[in-house]
């Protein structure tokens, strides 16, 4: 696992970390490291982990969001792919719908809510 982590979060009481390619680990109570998801194929270069309604999600953001965040205009488009962790298969599964939930991503923070 690269020391170049994209994000970390607590999920089910344990710390999880994802690197820039989507490879995801969990740190056990004895400080052991366990692989929980293989890397994504392709994808963006900024990753966010977030727990939402009991699921661990990965927001995969393409770098256009962070090239010049403060100079985006109404014509700029941002691509974000959202994945749900399949713990048994150790892979990220792309979501096609987020239901009645909304996700706010920011530099250093992630907030999710449902309506």
Coordinates of N, CA and C in Angstrom, one line a residue:
X1 N 0.9 -1.2 0.0 CA 0.0 0.0 0.0 C 0.9 1.2 0.0
X2 N 0.6 2.1 -0.9 CA 1.3 3.4 -0.9 C 1.1 4.2 0.3
X3 N 2.1 5.0 0.7 CA 1.9 5.9 1.8 C 1.2 7.2 1.3
X4 N 0.9 7.2 0.0 CA 0.2 8.4 -0.6 C -1.3 8.2 -0.6
X5 N -1.9 8.3 0.6 CA -3.3 8.0 0.8 C -4.1 9.2 0.2
X6 N -5.3 8.8 -0.4 CA -6.2 9.8 -0.9 C -7.1 10.3 0.2
X7 N -7.6 9.4 1.1 CA -8.5 9.8 2.2 C -8.5 8.7 3.3
X8 N -9.0 9.1 4.5 CA -9.2 8.1 5.5 C -10.5 8.4 6.2
X9 N -11.1 7.4 6.8 CA -12.4 7.6 7.5 C -12.6 6.4 8.5
X10 N -13.5 6.6 9.4 CA -13.8 5.5 10.3 C -15.1 4.8 9.8
X11 N -15.1 3.5 9.7 CA -16.2 2.7 9.3 C -16.3 1.5 10.1
X12 N -17.4 1.2 10.7 CA -17.6 0.1 11.6 C -16.6 0.1 12.8
X13 N -16.2 1.3 13.2 CA -15.3 1.5 14.3 C -13.9 1.3 14.0
X14 N -13.5 1.1 12.7 CA -12.1 0.9 12.3 C -11.7 1.9 11.3
X15 N -10.4 2.3 11.3 CA -9.9 3.2 10.3 C -9.7 2.6 8.9
X16 N -10.2 3.2 7.9 CA -10.1 2.8 6.5 C -9.3 3.9 5.8
X17 N -8.5 3.5 4.8 CA -7.7 4.4 4.0 C -7.7 4.0 2.6
X18 N -7.8 4.9 1.7 CA -7.8 4.7 0.2 C -6.6 5.5 -0.4
X19 N -5.9 4.8 -1.3 CA -4.8 5.5 -2.0 C -5.4 6.2 -3.3
X20 N -4.5 6.8 -4.0 CA -4.8 7.5 -5.2 C -5.4 6.7 -6.3
X21 N -5.2 5.3 -6.3 CA -5.8 4.5 -7.3 C -7.0 3.7 -6.9
X22 N -7.4 3.9 -5.6 CA -8.6 3.2 -5.1 C -8.3 2.0 -4.3
X23 N -7.1 1.6 -4.1 CA -6.8 0.4 -3.3 C -7.1 0.8 -1.8
X24 N -7.9 0.0 -1.1 CA -8.4 0.4 0.2 C -8.0 -0.6 1.2
X25 N -7.6 -0.1 2.4 CA -7.2 -1.0 3.5 C -8.0 -0.6 4.8
X26 N -8.0 -1.6 5.7 CA -8.5 -1.3 7.0 C -7.5 -1.7 8.0
X27 N -7.3 -0.9 9.1 CA -6.4 -1.1 10.1 C -7.1 -1.8 11.3
X28 N -6.6 -3.0 11.7 CA -7.2 -3.8 12.7 C -6.8 -3.3 14.1
X29 N -7.4 -3.8 15.2 CA -7.2 -3.4 16.5 C -5.7 -3.7 17.0
X30 N -5.1 -4.7 16.3 CA -3.7 -5.0 16.6 C -2.7 -4.3 15.7
X31 N -3.2 -3.3 15.0 CA -2.4 -2.5 14.0 C -2.1 -3.3 12.7
X32 N -2.7 -4.4 12.5 CA -2.5 -5.2 11.3 C -3.3 -4.4 10.1
X33 N -2.8 -4.6 8.9 CA -3.4 -4.0 7.8 C -4.0 -5.0 6.9
X34 N -5.3 -4.8 6.6 CA -6.0 -5.8 5.8 C -6.6 -5.1 4.5
X35 N -6.3 -5.7 3.3 CA -6.9 -5.2 2.1 C -8.4 -5.4 2.1
X36 N -9.1 -4.3 1.8 CA -10.6 -4.5 1.7 C -11.1 -4.2 0.3
X37 N -10.3 -3.6 -0.5 CA -10.8 -3.4 -1.9 C -9.6 -3.2 -2.8
X38 N -9.6 -3.9 -4.0 CA -8.6 -3.8 -5.0 C -8.7 -2.4 -5.6
X39 N -7.6 -2.0 -6.3 CA -7.6 -0.7 -7.0 C -8.7 -0.6 -8.1
X40 N -9.1 0.6 -8.4 CA -10.1 0.8 -9.5 C -9.3 0.7 -10.8
X41 N -10.0 0.4 -11.9 CA -9.4 0.4 -13.2 C -9.7 1.8 -13.8
X42 N -8.7 2.5 -14.1 CA -8.8 3.9 -14.6 C -9.3 4.8 -13.4
X43 N -10.1 5.8 -13.7 CA -10.7 6.6 -12.7 C -10.0 7.9 -12.5
X44 N -10.5 8.7 -11.6 CA -10.0 10.0 -11.3 C -8.8 9.9 -10.4
X45 N -8.3 11.1 -10.0 CA -7.1 11.1 -9.2 C -7.3 11.6 -7.8
X46 N -8.5 11.9 -7.4 CA -8.8 12.4 -6.0 C -9.9 11.4 -5.5
X47 N -9.7 10.9 -4.3 CA -10.6 9.9 -3.7 C -11.1 10.4 -2.4
X48 N -12.4 10.2 -2.1 CA -13.0 10.5 -0.8 C -13.7 9.2 -0.3
X49 N -13.5 8.9 1.0 CA -14.2 7.8 1.6 C -15.3 8.4 2.5
X50 N -16.5 7.8 2.5 CA -17.6 8.3 3.4 C -18.5 7.2 3.7
X51 N -18.9 7.2 5.0 CA -19.9 6.2 5.4 C -21.3 6.8 5.2
X52 N -22.2 6.1 4.6 CA -23.6 6.6 4.4 C -24.5 5.4 4.5
X53 N -25.4 5.6 5.5 CA -26.5 4.6 5.8 C -25.9 3.2 5.9
X54 N -24.8 3.1 6.6 CA -24.2 1.8 6.9 C -23.3 1.2 5.8
X55 N -23.2 1.9 4.7 CA -22.3 1.5 3.6 C -21.0 2.4 3.6
X56 N -19.9 1.8 3.1 CA -18.7 2.6 2.8 C -18.7 2.9 1.4
X57 N -18.7 4.2 1.1 CA -18.7 4.7 -0.3 C -17.4 5.4 -0.6
X58 N -17.1 5.3 -1.9 CA -15.9 6.0 -2.5 C -16.4 7.0 -3.5
X59 N -16.0 8.2 -3.4 CA -16.3 9.2 -4.4 C -15.0 9.4 -5.2
X60 N -15.0 9.1 -6.4 CA -13.8 9.2 -7.3 C -14.0 10.4 -8.2
X61 N -13.2 11.4 -7.9 CA -13.3 12.8 -8.5 C -12.2 12.9 -9.6
X62 N -12.6 13.3 -10.7 CA -11.7 13.6 -11.8 C -11.1 15.0 -11.5
X63 N -9.8 15.2 -11.8 CA -9.0 16.3 -11.4 C -9.5 17.7 -11.8
X64 N -10.5 17.8 -12.7 CA -10.9 19.1 -13.1 C -11.5 19.8 -11.9
X65 N -12.0 19.1 -10.9 CA -12.5 19.8 -9.7 C -11.4 20.6 -9.0
X66 N -10.2 20.0 -8.9 CA -9.2 20.6 -8.1 C -8.1 21.3 -8.8
X67 N -8.3 21.5 -10.2 CA -7.2 22.2 -10.9 C -7.2 23.7 -10.5
X68 N -8.4 24.3 -10.5 CA -8.5 25.6 -10.0 C -9.9 25.8 -9.4
X69 N -10.1 25.3 -8.2 CA -11.4 25.3 -7.6 C -12.1 26.6 -7.5
X70 N -11.3 27.7 -7.3 CA -11.9 29.0 -7.1 C -12.3 29.7 -8.4
X71 N -11.9 29.2 -9.5 CA -12.1 29.8 -10.8 C -13.1 29.0 -11.7
X72 N -13.9 28.1 -11.1 CA -14.8 27.4 -11.9 C -15.9 28.3 -12.3
X73 N -16.5 28.1 -13.5 CA -17.6 28.9 -13.9 C -18.8 28.0 -14.3
X74 N -19.9 28.6 -14.6 CA -21.1 27.8 -14.9 C -21.0 26.8 -16.0
X75 N -20.0 27.0 -16.9 CA -19.8 26.0 -18.0 C -18.9 24.9 -17.7
X76 N -18.2 25.0 -16.5 CA -17.3 23.9 -16.1 C -18.1 22.7 -15.7
X77 N -17.6 21.5 -16.0 CA -18.3 20.3 -15.6 C -17.3 19.5 -14.7
X78 N -17.9 18.9 -13.7 CA -17.1 18.1 -12.8 C -17.7 16.7 -12.9
X79 N -16.7 15.7 -13.0 CA -17.1 14.3 -13.1 C -16.8 13.6 -11.8
X80 N -17.8 13.0 -11.1 CA -17.6 12.3 -9.9 C -18.3 10.9 -10.1
X81 N -17.5 9.8 -9.9 CA -18.1 8.5 -9.9 C -18.2 8.1 -8.5
X82 N -19.4 7.4 -8.2 CA -19.6 7.0 -6.8 C -19.7 5.5 -6.7
X83 N -19.0 4.9 -5.8 CA -18.9 3.4 -5.6 C -19.3 3.0 -4.2
X84 N -19.8 1.8 -4.1 CA -20.1 1.2 -2.8 C -19.2 0.0 -2.6
X85 N -18.7 -0.2 -1.4 CA -17.8 -1.3 -1.1 C -18.5 -2.6 -1.1
X86 N -18.1 -3.6 -1.9 CA -18.6 -5.0 -1.7 C -17.5 -5.7 -0.9
X87 N -17.8 -5.9 0.4 CA -16.8 -6.4 1.3 C -16.4 -7.9 1.0
X88 N -17.4 -8.7 0.5 CA -17.1 -10.1 0.2 C -16.1 -10.2 -1.0
X89 N -16.4 -9.4 -2.0 CA -15.6 -9.6 -3.2 C -14.4 -8.6 -3.2
X90 N -14.3 -7.8 -2.2 CA -13.1 -6.9 -2.1 C -13.0 -6.0 -3.3
X91 N -14.1 -5.4 -3.7 CA -14.1 -4.5 -4.8 C -15.1 -3.4 -4.6
X92 N -14.9 -2.3 -5.4 CA -15.8 -1.2 -5.4 C -16.8 -1.4 -6.6
X93 N -18.1 -1.2 -6.3 CA -19.1 -1.4 -7.3 C -19.7 0.0 -7.6
X94 N -19.7 0.3 -8.8 CA -20.2 1.6 -9.2 C -21.7 1.8 -9.0
X95 N -22.1 2.9 -8.4 CA -23.5 3.2 -8.2 C -24.1 3.9 -9.3
X96 N -25.3 3.6 -9.7 CA -26.0 4.4 -10.8 C -27.0 5.3 -10.2
X97 N -27.3 5.2 -8.9 CA -28.3 6.0 -8.2 C -27.8 6.2 -6.7
X98 N -28.1 7.4 -6.2 CA -27.8 7.6 -4.8 C -29.1 7.8 -4.0
X99 N -30.2 7.5 -4.6 CA -31.5 7.6 -3.9 C -31.8 9.0 -3.5
X100 N -32.3 9.1 -2.2 CA -32.6 10.5 -1.7 C -31.5 11.1 -0.9
X101 N -30.3 10.6 -1.1 CA -29.1 11.1 -0.4 C -28.4 12.2 -1.3
X102 N -27.7 13.0 -0.6 CA -26.8 14.0 -1.2 C -25.5 14.0 -0.6
X103 N -24.4 14.2 -1.3 CA -23.1 14.2 -0.9 C -22.4 15.5 -1.2
X104 N -21.8 16.1 -0.1 CA -21.1 17.4 -0.3 C -19.6 17.1 -0.1
X105 N -18.8 17.3 -1.1 CA -17.3 17.1 -1.1 C -16.6 18.4 -1.0
X106 N -15.6 18.4 -0.2 CA -14.8 19.6 -0.1 C -13.3 19.2 0.3
X107 N -12.4 20.1 0.1 CA -11.1 19.8 0.5 C -11.0 19.6 2.0
X108 N -10.7 18.4 2.3 CA -10.6 18.0 3.8 C -11.9 17.6 4.5
X109 N -13.0 17.6 3.8 CA -14.2 17.2 4.5 C -15.2 16.6 3.5
X110 N -16.1 15.8 4.0 CA -17.2 15.1 3.3 C -18.4 15.1 4.2
X111 N -19.5 15.5 3.7 CA -20.8 15.5 4.4 C -21.8 14.8 3.6
X112 N -22.6 13.9 4.2 CA -23.7 13.3 3.4 C -25.0 13.5 4.2
X113 N -26.1 13.6 3.5 CA -27.4 13.7 4.2 C -28.5 13.0 3.3
X114 N -29.6 12.8 3.9 CA -30.7 12.2 3.2 C -31.9 13.0 3.4
X115 N -32.8 13.0 2.4 CA -34.0 13.9 2.5 C -35.2 13.1 2.9

